[in-house]
Short mmCIF file of C-alpha atoms and ligand atoms in Angstrom, two decimals:
data_model
loop_
_atom_site.label_atom_id
_atom_site.label_comp_id
_atom_site.label_asym_id
_atom_site.label_seq_id
_atom_site.Cartn_x
_atom_site.Cartn_y
_atom_site.Cartn_z
CA UNK A 1 132.49 114.35 84.62
CA UNK A 2 131.93 115.41 81.01
CA UNK A 3 134.53 116.99 78.72
CA UNK A 4 132.08 119.79 78.05
CA UNK A 5 131.98 122.92 80.18
CA UNK A 6 129.26 125.49 80.85
CA UNK A 7 130.19 129.13 80.52
CA UNK A 8 128.94 131.75 82.90
CA UNK A 9 129.45 135.45 82.23
CA UNK A 10 129.39 137.60 85.35
CA UNK A 11 130.38 141.25 85.39
CA UNK A 12 132.19 140.85 82.05
CA UNK A 13 134.21 137.91 83.23
CA UNK A 14 133.67 134.40 81.83
CA UNK A 15 133.86 131.40 84.13
CA UNK A 16 133.91 127.77 83.07
CA UNK A 17 131.85 125.35 85.10
CA UNK A 18 132.20 121.55 84.92
CA UNK A 19 129.29 119.53 83.54
CA UNK A 20 128.28 116.19 85.05
CA UNK A 21 126.27 113.68 82.99
CA UNK A 22 124.50 110.83 84.79
CA UNK A 23 124.17 107.26 83.47
CA UNK A 24 120.67 108.10 82.23
CA UNK A 25 121.93 111.26 80.54
CA UNK A 26 120.76 113.62 83.28
CA UNK A 27 122.87 116.76 83.01
CA UNK A 28 124.07 119.04 85.78
CA UNK A 29 126.24 122.12 86.00
CA UNK A 30 128.64 121.64 88.88
CA UNK A 31 128.55 124.83 90.94
CA UNK A 32 130.29 123.45 94.01
CA UNK A 33 133.13 125.99 93.69
CA UNK A 34 130.98 128.85 92.34
CA UNK A 35 131.02 131.04 95.43
CA UNK A 36 134.74 130.60 96.03
CA UNK A 37 135.52 131.52 92.42
CA UNK A 38 132.93 134.23 91.73
CA UNK A 39 131.44 135.41 95.05
CA UNK A 40 127.98 134.43 93.75
CA UNK A 41 125.60 131.78 95.00
CA UNK A 42 122.58 130.35 93.17
CA UNK A 43 119.08 130.99 94.51
CA UNK A 44 116.57 128.16 94.22
CA UNK A 45 113.72 128.21 96.77
CA UNK A 46 112.25 124.76 97.25
CA UNK A 47 115.36 123.31 95.54
CA UNK A 48 113.30 122.81 92.39
CA UNK A 49 116.42 122.90 90.25
CA UNK A 50 119.15 121.84 92.60
CA UNK A 51 120.87 118.47 92.62
CA UNK A 52 121.86 117.82 96.23
CA UNK A 53 123.80 114.64 95.59
CA UNK A 54 125.03 112.05 93.10
CA UNK A 55 123.09 108.88 93.81
CA UNK A 56 122.97 105.29 92.50
CA UNK A 57 119.70 104.31 94.19
CA UNK A 58 116.65 105.51 92.27
CA UNK A 59 116.18 106.90 88.79
CA UNK A 60 113.04 108.75 87.87
CA UNK A 61 112.13 110.62 84.75
CA UNK A 62 109.15 112.86 85.42
CA UNK A 63 108.51 113.64 81.75
CA UNK A 64 108.48 109.99 80.65
CA UNK A 65 106.89 108.61 83.82
CA UNK A 66 109.81 106.26 84.57
CA UNK A 67 110.73 104.99 88.04
CA UNK A 68 113.50 102.44 88.65
CA UNK A 69 115.14 101.21 91.82
CA UNK A 70 118.80 100.36 91.20
CA UNK A 71 117.93 100.08 87.50
CA UNK A 72 114.95 97.72 87.89
CA UNK A 73 111.61 99.11 86.58
CA UNK A 74 108.98 99.69 89.26
CA UNK A 75 106.42 97.77 87.20
CA UNK A 76 108.56 94.59 87.30
CA UNK A 77 109.34 94.95 90.99
CA UNK A 78 105.68 95.54 91.89
CA UNK A 79 104.64 92.48 89.90
CA UNK A 80 107.39 89.99 90.70
CA UNK A 81 109.16 90.98 93.89
CA UNK A 82 108.37 91.33 97.59
CA UNK A 83 108.75 94.34 99.83
CA UNK A 84 111.67 92.90 101.80
CA UNK A 85 113.44 91.85 98.63
CA UNK A 86 113.06 95.42 97.36
CA UNK A 87 114.28 96.73 100.72
CA UNK A 88 117.40 94.55 100.36
CA UNK A 89 117.91 95.81 96.82
CA UNK A 90 117.63 99.45 97.84
CA UNK A 91 119.82 99.17 100.92
CA UNK A 92 122.58 96.86 99.63
CA UNK A 93 122.46 97.79 95.93
CA UNK A 94 121.85 94.30 94.48
CA UNK A 95 119.15 91.66 94.33
CA UNK A 96 119.65 89.11 97.12
CA UNK A 97 120.24 85.40 96.55
CA UNK A 98 117.70 83.05 98.15
CA UNK A 99 119.97 82.55 101.18
CA UNK A 100 120.71 86.25 101.54
CA UNK A 101 117.01 87.06 101.48
CA UNK A 102 115.98 84.40 103.98
CA UNK A 103 118.81 85.45 106.29
CA UNK A 104 117.73 89.10 105.99
CA UNK A 105 114.10 88.18 106.72
CA UNK A 106 115.15 86.08 109.73
CA UNK A 107 117.30 88.85 111.21
CA UNK A 108 114.44 91.32 110.78
CA UNK A 109 112.06 88.96 112.58
CA UNK A 110 114.57 88.48 115.41
CA UNK A 111 114.56 92.25 115.92
CA UNK A 112 110.83 92.82 115.87
CA UNK A 113 110.21 92.79 119.63
CA UNK A 114 110.21 96.08 121.49
CA UNK A 115 111.89 96.56 124.86
CA UNK A 116 109.22 96.50 127.57
CA UNK A 117 110.46 99.86 128.89
CA UNK A 118 110.14 101.32 125.42
CA UNK A 119 106.59 99.97 125.28
CA UNK A 120 105.77 102.09 128.35
CA UNK A 121 106.21 105.19 126.19
CA UNK A 122 102.86 104.33 124.68
CA UNK A 123 101.22 104.63 128.12
CA UNK A 124 102.34 108.26 128.17
CA UNK A 125 100.77 109.25 124.86
CA UNK A 126 97.23 110.59 125.04
CA UNK A 127 94.77 108.32 123.27
CA UNK A 128 93.98 110.90 120.61
CA UNK A 129 97.66 111.43 119.67
CA UNK A 130 98.29 111.41 115.93
CA UNK A 131 100.05 108.18 114.87
CA UNK A 132 102.77 110.13 113.02
CA UNK A 133 103.72 111.95 116.23
CA UNK A 134 103.79 108.65 118.13
CA UNK A 135 105.82 106.95 115.42
CA UNK A 136 108.41 109.73 115.07
CA UNK A 137 108.95 109.79 118.85
CA UNK A 138 109.12 106.00 119.06
CA UNK A 139 111.75 105.76 116.34
CA UNK A 140 113.80 108.55 117.90
CA UNK A 141 113.51 106.85 121.29
CA UNK A 142 115.37 103.85 119.84
CA UNK A 143 118.54 105.94 120.09
CA UNK A 144 118.02 105.98 123.87
CA UNK A 145 117.56 102.20 124.03
CA UNK A 146 120.49 101.41 121.75
CA UNK A 147 123.12 104.04 122.71
CA UNK A 148 125.78 102.30 120.60
CA UNK A 149 123.80 103.49 117.57
CA UNK A 150 124.64 107.10 118.43
CA UNK A 151 127.89 106.85 116.49
CA UNK A 152 127.15 106.45 112.76
CA UNK A 153 130.88 105.91 112.09
CA UNK A 154 130.96 102.45 113.67
CA UNK A 155 132.18 99.47 111.59
CA UNK A 156 129.72 98.61 108.78
CA UNK A 157 128.45 95.40 110.44
CA UNK A 158 127.38 97.36 113.51
CA UNK A 159 125.70 100.03 111.40
CA UNK A 160 123.96 97.18 109.60
CA UNK A 161 122.65 95.90 112.91
CA UNK A 162 121.04 99.30 113.58
CA UNK A 163 119.43 99.13 110.13
CA UNK A 164 117.99 95.64 110.60
CA UNK A 165 116.76 96.54 114.06
CA UNK A 166 114.90 99.51 112.62
CA UNK A 167 113.27 97.41 109.89
CA UNK A 168 112.29 94.86 112.55
CA UNK A 169 110.70 97.27 114.99
CA UNK A 170 108.99 99.63 112.58
CA UNK A 171 105.89 97.40 111.99
CA UNK A 172 105.55 96.73 115.71
CA UNK A 173 105.66 100.44 116.55
CA UNK A 174 103.16 101.23 113.80
CA UNK A 175 100.70 98.53 114.89
CA UNK A 176 101.00 99.72 118.48
CA UNK A 177 100.20 103.33 117.58
CA UNK A 178 96.92 101.91 116.30
CA UNK A 179 96.27 99.75 119.36
CA UNK A 180 96.95 102.78 121.56
CA UNK A 181 94.47 104.82 119.58
CA UNK A 182 91.66 102.29 119.88
CA UNK A 183 92.51 101.21 123.42
CA UNK A 184 93.10 97.53 122.67
CA UNK A 185 95.94 95.45 124.14
CA UNK A 186 99.17 95.41 122.15
CA UNK A 187 99.74 92.30 120.04
CA UNK A 188 103.32 90.99 120.00
CA UNK A 189 105.18 90.00 116.83
CA UNK A 190 104.99 86.38 115.67
CA UNK A 191 108.01 84.57 114.25
CA UNK A 192 105.94 82.17 112.12
CA UNK A 193 104.53 84.95 109.91
CA UNK A 194 106.07 86.87 107.04
CA UNK A 195 106.74 90.60 107.41
CA UNK A 196 103.42 91.93 106.07
CA UNK A 197 101.23 89.18 107.60
CA UNK A 198 102.89 89.75 110.95
CA UNK A 199 102.13 93.44 110.71
CA UNK A 200 98.47 92.82 109.84
CA UNK A 201 98.20 90.37 112.71
CA UNK A 202 99.62 92.91 115.18
CA UNK A 203 97.18 95.49 113.84
CA UNK A 204 93.97 93.52 113.77
CA UNK A 205 94.16 90.51 116.11
CA UNK A 206 92.41 90.93 119.45
CA UNK A 207 92.26 88.76 122.59
CA UNK A 208 88.78 87.72 121.38
CA UNK A 209 89.61 86.88 117.80
CA UNK A 210 92.68 86.09 115.77
CA UNK A 211 92.92 88.06 112.54
CA UNK A 212 92.33 86.03 109.39
CA UNK A 213 95.25 86.67 107.07
CA UNK A 214 93.97 87.00 103.52
CA UNK A 215 96.68 86.56 100.83
CA UNK A 216 94.86 89.14 98.64
CA UNK A 217 95.26 91.75 101.35
CA UNK A 218 98.88 90.77 102.04
CA UNK A 219 99.68 90.98 98.34
CA UNK A 220 97.99 94.38 97.92
CA UNK A 221 99.79 95.86 100.91
CA UNK A 222 103.11 94.38 99.83
CA UNK A 223 102.70 96.01 96.40
CA UNK A 224 101.74 99.34 97.91
CA UNK A 225 104.84 99.28 100.07
CA UNK A 226 107.08 98.48 97.08
CA UNK A 227 105.64 101.48 95.23
CA UNK A 228 106.44 103.75 98.16
CA UNK A 229 109.87 102.31 98.96
CA UNK A 230 111.95 105.12 97.48
CA UNK A 231 111.53 108.24 95.42
CA UNK A 232 114.98 109.84 95.32
CA UNK A 233 115.49 113.34 96.77
CA UNK A 234 111.95 114.27 97.89
CA UNK A 235 111.20 116.38 100.98
CA UNK A 236 111.41 113.60 103.61
CA UNK A 237 114.40 111.84 102.02
CA UNK A 238 116.29 115.12 101.73
CA UNK A 239 115.47 115.69 105.40
CA UNK A 240 116.89 112.27 106.33
CA UNK A 241 120.08 113.02 104.39
CA UNK A 242 120.35 116.56 105.78
CA UNK A 243 119.92 115.48 109.40
CA UNK A 244 122.24 112.49 108.83
CA UNK A 245 124.86 114.78 107.28
CA UNK A 246 125.48 116.31 110.71
CA UNK A 247 126.41 112.74 111.80
CA UNK A 248 123.30 112.48 113.92
CA UNK A 249 122.40 108.81 114.44
CA UNK A 250 120.25 106.76 112.06
CA UNK A 251 117.18 106.74 114.31
CA UNK A 252 117.24 110.55 114.71
CA UNK A 253 117.59 110.99 110.95
CA UNK A 254 114.69 108.62 110.16
CA UNK A 255 112.53 110.20 112.84
CA UNK A 256 113.07 113.60 111.15
CA UNK A 257 112.10 112.03 107.82
CA UNK A 258 108.84 110.83 109.38
CA UNK A 259 108.11 114.39 110.56
CA UNK A 260 108.83 115.79 107.09
CA UNK A 261 106.53 113.20 105.52
CA UNK A 262 103.68 114.20 107.83
CA UNK A 263 102.67 117.36 105.92
CA UNK A 264 99.63 117.33 103.61
CA UNK A 265 101.72 118.39 100.61
CA UNK A 266 103.84 115.26 100.99
CA UNK A 267 102.90 112.00 102.74
CA UNK A 268 99.82 113.49 104.35
CA UNK A 269 98.18 113.74 100.93
CA UNK A 270 96.84 110.15 100.96
CA UNK A 271 94.77 110.96 104.05
CA UNK A 272 93.65 114.26 102.51
CA UNK A 273 92.50 112.47 99.34
CA UNK A 274 89.99 110.31 101.22
CA UNK A 275 88.83 113.29 103.28
CA UNK A 276 88.32 115.21 100.03
CA UNK A 277 86.49 112.36 98.26
CA UNK A 278 84.20 111.89 101.27
CA UNK A 279 83.46 115.62 101.29
CA UNK A 280 82.58 115.53 97.61
CA UNK A 281 80.34 112.50 98.18
CA UNK A 282 78.54 114.12 101.14
CA UNK A 283 78.16 117.32 99.13
CA UNK A 284 76.13 115.41 96.51
CA UNK A 285 78.95 114.30 94.22
CA UNK A 286 78.99 117.40 91.99
CA UNK A 287 82.42 116.83 90.44
CA UNK A 288 82.48 120.01 88.35
CA UNK A 289 81.89 122.18 91.43
CA UNK A 290 85.05 120.80 93.07
CA UNK A 291 87.09 121.03 89.90
CA UNK A 292 86.10 124.70 89.70
CA UNK A 293 87.05 125.23 93.33
CA UNK A 294 90.50 123.71 92.67
CA UNK A 295 90.98 126.10 89.74
CA UNK A 296 89.84 129.19 91.64
CA UNK A 297 92.91 131.11 92.79
CA UNK A 298 90.90 132.77 95.57
CA UNK A 299 89.94 129.40 97.00
CA UNK A 300 92.67 127.57 98.97
CA UNK A 301 91.23 124.18 97.93
CA UNK A 302 93.52 121.99 95.82
CA UNK A 303 92.70 118.68 94.26
CA UNK A 304 94.53 116.39 96.66
CA UNK A 305 96.38 113.50 95.01
CA UNK A 306 96.88 115.60 91.89
CA UNK A 307 100.12 117.12 90.73
CA UNK A 308 103.69 116.25 91.48
CA UNK A 309 106.91 118.17 91.77
CA UNK A 310 108.67 115.83 89.38
CA UNK A 311 106.12 113.82 87.36
CA UNK A 312 104.75 116.06 84.66
CA UNK A 313 103.22 113.40 82.39
CA UNK A 314 102.00 110.59 84.62
CA UNK A 315 103.05 108.97 87.87
CA UNK A 316 103.89 105.33 87.01
CA UNK A 317 102.98 104.30 90.56
CA UNK A 318 99.47 105.74 90.15
CA UNK A 319 98.89 103.49 87.13
CA UNK A 320 99.88 100.36 89.09
CA UNK A 321 97.87 101.42 92.13
CA UNK A 322 94.74 102.15 90.12
CA UNK A 323 94.79 98.61 88.67
CA UNK A 324 95.58 97.09 92.11
CA UNK A 325 92.74 99.07 93.64
CA UNK A 326 90.14 97.59 91.28
CA UNK A 327 91.54 94.10 91.88
CA UNK A 328 91.53 94.30 95.68
CA UNK A 329 88.07 95.75 95.91
CA UNK A 330 86.55 93.18 93.59
CA UNK A 331 88.40 90.26 95.26
CA UNK A 332 87.30 91.42 98.69
CA UNK A 333 83.80 92.05 97.38
CA UNK A 334 83.84 95.66 98.58
CA UNK A 335 81.94 98.44 96.87
CA UNK A 336 83.41 101.82 97.77
CA UNK A 337 81.47 104.76 96.30
CA UNK A 338 84.47 107.07 96.66
CA UNK A 339 86.27 104.95 94.04
CA UNK A 340 83.61 105.99 91.53
CA UNK A 341 84.04 109.63 92.57
CA UNK A 342 87.83 109.31 92.25
CA UNK A 343 87.55 107.90 88.73
CA UNK A 344 85.08 110.58 87.62
CA UNK A 345 87.23 113.31 89.14
CA UNK A 346 90.28 111.98 87.34
CA UNK A 347 88.43 111.86 84.03
CA UNK A 348 87.10 115.42 84.31
CA UNK A 349 90.42 116.85 85.50
CA UNK A 350 92.45 115.12 82.79
CA UNK A 351 90.27 116.76 80.14
CA UNK A 352 90.29 120.22 81.68
CA UNK A 353 92.71 122.80 80.16
CA UNK A 354 93.70 124.05 83.65
CA UNK A 355 95.08 120.64 84.60
CA UNK A 356 96.43 119.87 81.12
CA UNK A 357 98.37 123.15 80.88
CA UNK A 358 99.88 122.72 84.32
CA UNK A 359 100.64 119.03 83.71
CA UNK A 360 98.68 117.93 86.76
CA UNK A 361 98.01 114.17 86.88
CA UNK A 362 96.93 111.81 89.65
CA UNK A 363 99.87 110.90 91.87
CA UNK A 364 100.45 107.71 93.89
CA UNK A 365 98.28 108.99 96.71
CA UNK A 366 95.15 109.38 94.63
CA UNK A 367 94.25 105.69 94.74
CA UNK A 368 96.42 104.33 97.56
CA UNK A 369 94.03 105.59 100.25
CA UNK A 370 91.17 103.59 98.75
CA UNK A 371 93.24 100.38 98.97
CA UNK A 372 94.32 101.14 102.51
CA UNK A 373 90.76 101.75 103.57
CA UNK A 374 89.59 98.53 101.89
CA UNK A 375 92.06 96.50 103.94
CA UNK A 376 90.88 98.11 107.17
CA UNK A 377 93.52 100.79 107.78
CA UNK A 378 91.89 103.86 109.36
CA UNK A 379 92.30 107.14 107.50
CA UNK A 380 94.46 108.85 110.12
CA UNK A 381 96.96 106.01 109.80
CA UNK A 382 97.52 106.36 106.07
CA UNK A 383 100.58 108.58 106.39
CA UNK A 384 102.10 106.13 108.86
CA UNK A 385 101.66 103.44 106.22
CA UNK A 386 103.51 105.63 103.76
CA UNK A 387 106.35 105.97 106.27
CA UNK A 388 106.36 102.18 106.68
CA UNK A 389 106.81 101.76 102.92
CA UNK A 390 109.39 104.54 102.59
CA UNK A 391 111.64 103.22 105.38
CA UNK A 392 113.99 101.15 103.14
CA UNK A 393 114.49 104.14 100.84
CA UNK A 394 115.32 106.47 103.72
CA UNK A 395 117.77 103.91 105.10
CA UNK A 396 119.41 103.38 101.69
CA UNK A 397 119.76 107.14 101.17
CA UNK A 398 121.18 107.67 104.66
CA UNK A 399 123.65 104.80 104.13
CA UNK A 400 124.73 106.13 100.73
CA UNK A 401 125.20 109.63 102.13
CA UNK A 402 127.37 108.27 104.97
CA UNK A 403 129.38 105.95 102.70
CA UNK A 404 130.04 108.80 100.25
CA UNK A 405 131.27 110.89 103.18
CA UNK A 406 129.09 113.77 102.08
CA UNK A 407 129.68 117.12 103.83
CA UNK A 408 127.22 118.59 106.29
CA UNK A 409 124.24 120.09 104.43
CA UNK A 410 124.21 123.84 104.77
CA UNK A 411 122.36 125.93 102.16
CA UNK A 412 123.04 129.64 101.84
CA UNK A 413 120.63 132.56 101.47
CA UNK A 414 120.30 136.02 100.04
CA UNK A 415 119.79 138.40 102.96
CA UNK A 416 117.15 141.11 102.36
CA UNK A 417 116.66 142.29 105.97
CA UNK A 418 117.66 145.64 107.47
CA UNK A 419 121.27 146.72 107.11
CA UNK A 420 123.27 147.60 110.23
CA UNK A 421 121.44 149.84 112.73
CA UNK A 422 122.01 150.71 116.38
CA UNK A 423 120.10 149.09 119.23
CA UNK A 424 117.62 151.40 121.02
CA UNK A 425 117.16 150.66 124.77
CA UNK A 426 113.52 149.89 125.64
CA UNK A 427 113.10 153.04 127.76
CA UNK A 428 113.94 155.19 124.74
CA UNK A 429 111.70 153.36 122.25
CA UNK A 430 108.59 155.13 121.06
CA UNK A 431 105.29 153.34 121.63
N1 LIG B 501 95.04 121.32 92.44
C1 LIG B 501 94.89 122.50 91.79
N2 LIG B 501 95.91 123.22 91.30
C2 LIG B 501 97.14 122.74 91.47
C3 LIG B 501 97.39 121.51 92.12
C4 LIG B 501 96.27 120.79 92.61
N3 LIG B 501 96.45 119.64 93.24
N4 LIG B 501 98.72 121.27 92.14
C5 LIG B 501 99.29 122.31 91.54
N5 LIG B 501 98.35 123.20 91.11
C6 LIG B 501 98.59 124.43 90.34
C7 LIG B 501 99.14 125.54 91.22
O1 LIG B 501 98.11 126.33 91.77
C8 LIG B 501 99.98 126.29 90.23
O2 LIG B 501 99.14 127.05 89.43
P1 LIG B 501 99.64 128.50 88.86
O3 LIG B 501 100.83 128.18 87.99
O4 LIG B 501 98.46 129.05 88.13
O5 LIG B 501 100.03 129.31 90.07
C9 LIG B 501 100.58 125.19 89.34
O6 LIG B 501 99.60 124.13 89.39
C10 LIG B 501 101.94 124.67 89.79
O7 LIG B 501 101.80 124.26 91.17
P2 LIG B 501 103.00 124.29 92.21
O8 LIG B 501 102.43 124.28 93.58
O9 LIG B 501 103.95 125.39 91.86
O10 LIG B 501 103.70 122.91 91.88
P3 LIG B 501 104.75 122.22 92.81
O11 LIG B 501 105.58 121.36 91.92
O12 LIG B 501 105.45 123.20 93.68
O13 LIG B 501 103.84 121.33 93.78
C11 LIG B 501 102.57 119.56 94.69
C12 LIG B 501 103.65 119.98 93.67
C13 LIG B 501 102.97 120.08 96.10
C14 LIG B 501 102.52 118.04 94.75
C15 LIG B 501 101.21 120.16 94.25
O14 LIG B 501 100.86 119.68 92.98
C16 LIG B 501 100.08 119.87 95.25
O15 LIG B 501 99.92 120.62 96.22
N6 LIG B 501 99.32 118.76 95.05
C17 LIG B 501 98.28 118.37 95.97
C18 LIG B 501 98.90 117.66 97.17
C19 LIG B 501 99.39 116.26 96.83
O16 LIG B 501 98.71 115.48 96.18
N7 LIG B 501 100.60 115.94 97.32
C20 LIG B 501 101.19 114.60 97.14
C21 LIG B 501 102.43 114.70 96.31
S1 LIG B 501 103.02 113.08 95.93
C22 LIG B 501 103.82 112.59 97.31
O17 LIG B 501 104.28 113.32 98.12
C23 LIG B 501 103.93 111.14 97.43
#
């Protein structure tokens, strides 16, 4: 809490409001008692200007293009760390020692199998079911298989077990949504493989042929997951915290986060980017035509993978991904024409006044889809991969919210509907 106060003048009366300054000098006016003291609320559709919590997990500065998990720059983590190490950092707040990390990895492996009854759920899904729908239901169904998880107020070591179980089963569920979709037999987890290799093996091994694990692919996927691991109070994370604030169990809260991520304006954008680039390619690759469409207010088309609610200069993750994308494609010897289209589109957009004035830059999704496709992930599974990467962040945010004993989330509104009027029985209503 700062010594300084904000002053608010309402109906000739002056109110003093506390000011909170974060460790990175982020400033907030504390309005928690505003309604009680003044009768007013603040109105902020889309919460563009509302701080919902005080958090120690992720810092991002949209103007400067900075992203740090627990203080560590994303560039250093992407280069030098692993996804599970980053997951540990996000969830427990510190970098693990060697022993802590290997113990964490072992426990996750030991929890990667799925109950055979839970597996039967996959028989019930139609083959064409979207993987996000299958994943959200599978994660929520864990609360039926582990009823002790229903109480989020259990001792911390039991809550921790629910967390590790979730990290263990997530890759298995995701790989099985794919196997269901293509009608191949499910591949079980293997204890001799690391987290990412095990996932790739469950995705791509068949009874006819064991998947060849390429360290280039493992490394690229690991990096991609680190970049997605947390992004403070975005739509899906806020959903996880909001659902968790009612003391619903961890699996229900994460399942809601998966649903929130599904939309094309959030996690669904990576899928939409590839669809868009393919459309542009099939249409003859006329970049300017599509730029003009994106600028036309009468045309609903938007440049997918461009723009961000918070980053208004550049998305630091997009920079890392763009470099990783070139590296993976050249190491795998893949030529993807949509990469050329993506680069041209970026160049034209970044020089166009429409995009410059609105501070629209490529976001993390602009290039991530090209990497995912290069390593064999089908387009309709991209958003599921995003959910896979975001899981540690959701868990960390849920855990922080619980540990801080935050109140149930309950925004207010300004009512603009009809004022009181008397009910008219149906027989007396005019047609
Ligand atoms: N293409 C064309 N115009 C755009 C785009 C775009 N991708 N994004 C924003 N604009 C324009 C809007 O039309 C608006 O113009 P106006 O001021 O003339 O009306 C202005 O830029 C501001 O746009 P808003 O929608 O108000 O910005 P907001 O911060 O609410 O939205 C969002 C951010 C949702 C990411 C938006 O930029 C968008 O829809 N982008 C495309 C989808 C996408 O890539 N989503 C992934 C986000 S990253 C993630 O979730 C990991």
